[in-house]
Amino acid sequence: GEIKPEIREQIDQKVSEWREEGKAEIVPGVLFIDEVHMLDVECYSYLNRALESPMAPVLVFATNRGITRIRGTNYKGPHGMPIDLLDRLLIISTEPYSEKELSQILHIRCEEEDVEMTDDAQELLTKIGTETSLRYAIHMITVASLVCARRKGTEVDVQDIKRVYGLFSDVKRSTQYMIEYQNEFMFSEISQPDADGAPAPDAEAMATD
């Protein structure tokens, strides 16, 4: 069950006494929150108060959102977070991986999954990762190895990568397909193009997300 407030206060008081007497030392922990934009305004309010405590943990947030709505409100903020909380943080900006870095990451992933891949296949996979996403390229490794095994090959080759690329769409191609064939699906909420053939605003937003 829930610990009673009275017991919490007694424990806090005892710990404070031990700290003053030199019998105990409080070592702050680390709290890592991924997809922090999913928290609502009440959670942010709690974190704001918690940061003021001398025993507050080191907070590490991660998010991939830009200017978006703060959950629980009608307001927007950078990364979907309130400005007053952001002001307490040190923000580390990131940059897209270079083609060389992508190739190195994919090579390491192939080694971890015990997948033998030719240099040409890895070069093609790197190009695909550059044009789509690293996550999509990583997913292709295991599937390409299965395609290779089915043809009784020993190394994933260009033909295996092309086969997988044709079977499984990335986000951009899937989104484009949805836009082109929206009328073939149930409950489509994308409005039709206007008389001049220009795409609807919501369709444009969907294509660029």
mmCIF file with all atom_site columns, C-alpha atoms in Angstrom, residues 81-195:
data_model
loop_
_atom_site.group_PDB
_atom_site.id
_atom_site.type_symbol
_atom_site.label_atom_id
_atom_site.label_alt_id
_atom_site.label_comp_id
_atom_site.label_asym_id
_atom_site.label_entity_id
_atom_site.label_seq_id
_atom_site.pdbx_PDB_ins_code
_atom_site.Cartn_x
_atom_site.Cartn_y
_atom_site.Cartn_z
_atom_site.occupancy
_atom_site.B_iso_or_equiv
_atom_site.pdbx_formal_charge
_atom_site.auth_seq_id
_atom_site.auth_comp_id
_atom_site.auth_asym_id
_atom_site.auth_atom_id
_atom_site.pdbx_PDB_model_num
ATOM 1   C CA . MET A 1 81  ? 7.895   21.033  -22.481 1.00 0.00 ? 81  MET A CA 1
ATOM 2   C CA . PRO A 1 82  ? 7.087   24.125  -20.348 1.00 0.00 ? 82  PRO A CA 1
ATOM 3   C CA . ILE A 1 83  ? 9.554   27.003  -20.642 1.00 0.00 ? 83  ILE A CA 1
ATOM 4   C CA . ASP A 1 84  ? 10.114  27.240  -16.878 1.00 0.00 ? 84  ASP A CA 1
ATOM 5   C CA . LEU A 1 85  ? 11.295  23.622  -16.756 1.00 0.00 ? 85  LEU A CA 1
ATOM 6   C CA . LEU A 1 86  ? 13.468  24.004  -19.855 1.00 0.00 ? 86  LEU A CA 1
ATOM 7   C CA . ASP A 1 87  ? 15.139  26.989  -18.199 1.00 0.00 ? 87  ASP A CA 1
ATOM 8   C CA . ARG A 1 88  ? 16.456  24.646  -15.488 1.00 0.00 ? 88  ARG A CA 1
ATOM 9   C CA . LEU A 1 89  ? 18.087  22.293  -17.974 1.00 0.00 ? 89  LEU A CA 1
ATOM 10  C CA . LEU A 1 90  ? 21.287  22.144  -19.989 1.00 0.00 ? 90  LEU A CA 1
ATOM 11  C CA . ILE A 1 91  ? 20.179  21.338  -23.518 1.00 0.00 ? 91  ILE A CA 1
ATOM 12  C CA . ILE A 1 92  ? 22.451  19.192  -25.673 1.00 0.00 ? 92  ILE A CA 1
ATOM 13  C CA . SER A 1 93  ? 21.743  19.521  -29.389 1.00 0.00 ? 93  SER A CA 1
ATOM 14  C CA . THR A 1 94  ? 22.367  16.603  -31.731 1.00 0.00 ? 94  THR A CA 1
ATOM 15  C CA . GLU A 1 95  ? 23.187  16.411  -35.422 1.00 0.00 ? 95  GLU A CA 1
ATOM 16  C CA . PRO A 1 96  ? 22.309  13.814  -38.079 1.00 0.00 ? 96  PRO A CA 1
ATOM 17  C CA . TYR A 1 97  ? 24.841  11.049  -38.604 1.00 0.00 ? 97  TYR A CA 1
ATOM 18  C CA . SER A 1 98  ? 27.224  11.424  -41.507 1.00 0.00 ? 98  SER A CA 1
ATOM 19  C CA . GLU A 1 99  ? 27.312  8.727   -44.182 1.00 0.00 ? 99  GLU A CA 1
ATOM 20  C CA . LYS A 1 100 ? 30.597  7.425   -42.735 1.00 0.00 ? 100 LYS A CA 1
ATOM 21  C CA . GLU A 1 101 ? 29.104  7.214   -39.246 1.00 0.00 ? 101 GLU A CA 1
ATOM 22  C CA . LEU A 1 102 ? 26.032  5.412   -40.580 1.00 0.00 ? 102 LEU A CA 1
ATOM 23  C CA . SER A 1 103 ? 28.265  2.865   -42.300 1.00 0.00 ? 103 SER A CA 1
ATOM 24  C CA . GLN A 1 104 ? 30.207  2.262   -39.078 1.00 0.00 ? 104 GLN A CA 1
ATOM 25  C CA . ILE A 1 105 ? 27.046  1.812   -37.027 1.00 0.00 ? 105 ILE A CA 1
ATOM 26  C CA . LEU A 1 106 ? 25.572  -0.638  -39.542 1.00 0.00 ? 106 LEU A CA 1
ATOM 27  C CA . HIS A 1 107 ? 28.847  -2.558  -39.640 1.00 0.00 ? 107 HIS A CA 1
ATOM 28  C CA . ILE A 1 108 ? 28.832  -2.892  -35.842 1.00 0.00 ? 108 ILE A CA 1
ATOM 29  C CA . ARG A 1 109 ? 25.208  -4.002  -35.921 1.00 0.00 ? 109 ARG A CA 1
ATOM 30  C CA . CYS A 1 110 ? 26.008  -6.685  -38.499 1.00 0.00 ? 110 CYS A CA 1
ATOM 31  C CA . GLU A 1 111 ? 28.746  -8.001  -36.223 1.00 0.00 ? 111 GLU A CA 1
ATOM 32  C CA . GLU A 1 112 ? 26.397  -8.056  -33.222 1.00 0.00 ? 112 GLU A CA 1
ATOM 33  C CA . GLU A 1 113 ? 23.806  -10.036 -35.187 1.00 0.00 ? 113 GLU A CA 1
ATOM 34  C CA . ASP A 1 114 ? 26.441  -12.354 -36.747 1.00 0.00 ? 114 ASP A CA 1
ATOM 35  C CA . VAL A 1 115 ? 25.433  -11.293 -40.249 1.00 0.00 ? 115 VAL A CA 1
ATOM 36  C CA . GLU A 1 116 ? 28.026  -11.529 -43.009 1.00 0.00 ? 116 GLU A CA 1
ATOM 37  C CA . MET A 1 117 ? 27.500  -8.769  -45.585 1.00 0.00 ? 117 MET A CA 1
ATOM 38  C CA . THR A 1 118 ? 29.431  -7.841  -48.716 1.00 0.00 ? 118 THR A CA 1
ATOM 39  C CA . ASP A 1 119 ? 30.951  -4.386  -49.049 1.00 0.00 ? 119 ASP A CA 1
ATOM 40  C CA . ASP A 1 120 ? 28.594  -3.536  -51.919 1.00 0.00 ? 120 ASP A CA 1
ATOM 41  C CA . ALA A 1 121 ? 25.562  -4.579  -49.869 1.00 0.00 ? 121 ALA A CA 1
ATOM 42  C CA . GLN A 1 122 ? 26.691  -2.502  -46.900 1.00 0.00 ? 122 GLN A CA 1
ATOM 43  C CA . GLU A 1 123 ? 27.280  0.466   -49.188 1.00 0.00 ? 123 GLU A CA 1
ATOM 44  C CA . LEU A 1 124 ? 23.737  0.150   -50.535 1.00 0.00 ? 124 LEU A CA 1
ATOM 45  C CA . LEU A 1 125 ? 22.330  -0.284  -47.018 1.00 0.00 ? 125 LEU A CA 1
ATOM 46  C CA . THR A 1 126 ? 24.180  2.854   -45.916 1.00 0.00 ? 126 THR A CA 1
ATOM 47  C CA . LYS A 1 127 ? 22.697  4.788   -48.829 1.00 0.00 ? 127 LYS A CA 1
ATOM 48  C CA . ILE A 1 128 ? 19.214  3.561   -47.894 1.00 0.00 ? 128 ILE A CA 1
ATOM 49  C CA . GLY A 1 129 ? 19.802  4.602   -44.272 1.00 0.00 ? 129 GLY A CA 1
ATOM 50  C CA . THR A 1 130 ? 20.865  8.064   -45.447 1.00 0.00 ? 130 THR A CA 1
ATOM 51  C CA . GLU A 1 131 ? 17.725  8.497   -47.558 1.00 0.00 ? 131 GLU A CA 1
ATOM 52  C CA . THR A 1 132 ? 15.288  6.945   -45.057 1.00 0.00 ? 132 THR A CA 1
ATOM 53  C CA . SER A 1 133 ? 16.399  6.413   -41.449 1.00 0.00 ? 133 SER A CA 1
ATOM 54  C CA . LEU A 1 134 ? 19.029  4.528   -39.489 1.00 0.00 ? 134 LEU A CA 1
ATOM 55  C CA . ARG A 1 135 ? 16.342  2.554   -37.677 1.00 0.00 ? 135 ARG A CA 1
ATOM 56  C CA . TYR A 1 136 ? 14.863  1.324   -40.959 1.00 0.00 ? 136 TYR A CA 1
ATOM 57  C CA . ALA A 1 137 ? 18.304  0.297   -42.229 1.00 0.00 ? 137 ALA A CA 1
ATOM 58  C CA . ILE A 1 138 ? 19.022  -1.605  -39.014 1.00 0.00 ? 138 ILE A CA 1
ATOM 59  C CA . HIS A 1 139 ? 15.723  -3.476  -39.297 1.00 0.00 ? 139 HIS A CA 1
ATOM 60  C CA . MET A 1 140 ? 16.696  -4.535  -42.800 1.00 0.00 ? 140 MET A CA 1
ATOM 61  C CA . ILE A 1 141 ? 19.802  -6.408  -41.605 1.00 0.00 ? 141 ILE A CA 1
ATOM 62  C CA . THR A 1 142 ? 17.999  -9.330  -39.964 1.00 0.00 ? 142 THR A CA 1
ATOM 63  C CA . VAL A 1 143 ? 15.423  -9.647  -42.728 1.00 0.00 ? 143 VAL A CA 1
ATOM 64  C CA . ALA A 1 144 ? 18.122  -9.508  -45.420 1.00 0.00 ? 144 ALA A CA 1
ATOM 65  C CA . SER A 1 145 ? 20.003  -12.295 -43.644 1.00 0.00 ? 145 SER A CA 1
ATOM 66  C CA . LEU A 1 146 ? 16.859  -14.451 -43.744 1.00 0.00 ? 146 LEU A CA 1
ATOM 67  C CA . VAL A 1 147 ? 16.431  -13.742 -47.458 1.00 0.00 ? 147 VAL A CA 1
ATOM 68  C CA . CYS A 1 148 ? 20.080  -14.670 -47.960 1.00 0.00 ? 148 CYS A CA 1
ATOM 69  C CA . ALA A 1 149 ? 19.654  -17.920 -46.002 1.00 0.00 ? 149 ALA A CA 1
ATOM 70  C CA . ARG A 1 150 ? 16.600  -18.843 -48.052 1.00 0.00 ? 150 ARG A CA 1
ATOM 71  C CA . ARG A 1 151 ? 18.628  -18.719 -51.275 1.00 0.00 ? 151 ARG A CA 1
ATOM 72  C CA . LYS A 1 152 ? 21.341  -20.668 -49.402 1.00 0.00 ? 152 LYS A CA 1
ATOM 73  C CA . GLY A 1 153 ? 23.825  -17.801 -49.574 1.00 0.00 ? 153 GLY A CA 1
ATOM 74  C CA . THR A 1 154 ? 26.680  -17.236 -47.132 1.00 0.00 ? 154 THR A CA 1
ATOM 75  C CA . GLU A 1 155 ? 26.824  -13.428 -47.320 1.00 0.00 ? 155 GLU A CA 1
ATOM 76  C CA . VAL A 1 156 ? 24.091  -10.821 -47.621 1.00 0.00 ? 156 VAL A CA 1
ATOM 77  C CA . ASP A 1 157 ? 24.467  -9.350  -51.092 1.00 0.00 ? 157 ASP A CA 1
ATOM 78  C CA . VAL A 1 158 ? 23.012  -6.396  -52.980 1.00 0.00 ? 158 VAL A CA 1
ATOM 79  C CA . GLN A 1 159 ? 20.170  -8.527  -54.317 1.00 0.00 ? 159 GLN A CA 1
ATOM 80  C CA . ASP A 1 160 ? 19.086  -9.393  -50.748 1.00 0.00 ? 160 ASP A CA 1
ATOM 81  C CA . ILE A 1 161 ? 19.046  -5.732  -49.728 1.00 0.00 ? 161 ILE A CA 1
ATOM 82  C CA . LYS A 1 162 ? 17.029  -4.813  -52.832 1.00 0.00 ? 162 LYS A CA 1
ATOM 83  C CA . ARG A 1 163 ? 14.592  -7.654  -52.143 1.00 0.00 ? 163 ARG A CA 1
ATOM 84  C CA . VAL A 1 164 ? 13.963  -6.492  -48.588 1.00 0.00 ? 164 VAL A CA 1
ATOM 85  C CA . TYR A 1 165 ? 13.701  -2.851  -49.691 1.00 0.00 ? 165 TYR A CA 1
ATOM 86  C CA . GLY A 1 166 ? 10.987  -3.879  -52.147 1.00 0.00 ? 166 GLY A CA 1
ATOM 87  C CA . LEU A 1 167 ? 9.072   -5.915  -49.577 1.00 0.00 ? 167 LEU A CA 1
ATOM 88  C CA . PHE A 1 168 ? 9.059   -3.478  -46.656 1.00 0.00 ? 168 PHE A CA 1
ATOM 89  C CA . SER A 1 169 ? 8.356   0.242   -46.923 1.00 0.00 ? 169 SER A CA 1
ATOM 90  C CA . ASP A 1 170 ? 9.980   2.969   -44.905 1.00 0.00 ? 170 ASP A CA 1
ATOM 91  C CA . VAL A 1 171 ? 7.927   5.768   -43.340 1.00 0.00 ? 171 VAL A CA 1
ATOM 92  C CA . LYS A 1 172 ? 8.208   8.144   -46.315 1.00 0.00 ? 172 LYS A CA 1
ATOM 93  C CA . ARG A 1 173 ? 7.132   5.588   -48.915 1.00 0.00 ? 173 ARG A CA 1
ATOM 94  C CA . SER A 1 174 ? 4.350   4.288   -46.690 1.00 0.00 ? 174 SER A CA 1
ATOM 95  C CA . THR A 1 175 ? 3.048   7.819   -46.112 1.00 0.00 ? 175 THR A CA 1
ATOM 96  C CA . GLN A 1 176 ? 3.137   8.584   -49.830 1.00 0.00 ? 176 GLN A CA 1
ATOM 97  C CA . TYR A 1 177 ? 1.228   5.375   -50.506 1.00 0.00 ? 177 TYR A CA 1
ATOM 98  C CA . MET A 1 178 ? -1.424  6.348   -47.966 1.00 0.00 ? 178 MET A CA 1
ATOM 99  C CA . ILE A 1 179 ? -1.840  9.740   -49.610 1.00 0.00 ? 179 ILE A CA 1
ATOM 100 C CA . GLU A 1 180 ? -2.117  8.307   -53.124 1.00 0.00 ? 180 GLU A CA 1
ATOM 101 C CA . TYR A 1 181 ? -4.577  5.554   -52.213 1.00 0.00 ? 181 TYR A CA 1
ATOM 102 C CA . GLN A 1 182 ? -6.422  7.167   -49.320 1.00 0.00 ? 182 GLN A CA 1
ATOM 103 C CA . ASN A 1 183 ? -9.808  6.595   -50.922 1.00 0.00 ? 183 ASN A CA 1
ATOM 104 C CA . GLU A 1 184 ? -9.208  2.841   -50.938 1.00 0.00 ? 184 GLU A CA 1
ATOM 105 C CA . PHE A 1 185 ? -9.039  2.724   -47.129 1.00 0.00 ? 185 PHE A CA 1
ATOM 106 C CA . MET A 1 186 ? -11.778 3.019   -44.559 1.00 0.00 ? 186 MET A CA 1
ATOM 107 C CA . PHE A 1 187 ? -12.246 6.150   -42.455 1.00 0.00 ? 187 PHE A CA 1
ATOM 108 C CA . SER A 1 188 ? -9.776  8.310   -44.377 1.00 0.00 ? 188 SER A CA 1
ATOM 109 C CA . GLU A 1 189 ? -9.558  11.759  -42.784 1.00 0.00 ? 189 GLU A CA 1
ATOM 110 C CA . ILE A 1 190 ? -7.408  13.447  -45.440 1.00 0.00 ? 190 ILE A CA 1
ATOM 111 C CA . SER A 1 191 ? -9.387  15.939  -47.490 1.00 0.00 ? 191 SER A CA 1
ATOM 112 C CA . GLN A 1 192 ? -9.387  15.807  -51.274 1.00 0.00 ? 192 GLN A CA 1
ATOM 113 C CA . PRO A 1 193 ? -7.181  18.089  -53.459 1.00 0.00 ? 193 PRO A CA 1
ATOM 114 C CA . ASP A 1 194 ? -8.734  21.334  -54.597 1.00 0.00 ? 194 ASP A CA 1
ATOM 115 C CA . ALA A 1 195 ? -9.805  22.124  -58.156 1.00 0.00 ? 195 ALA A CA 1
#
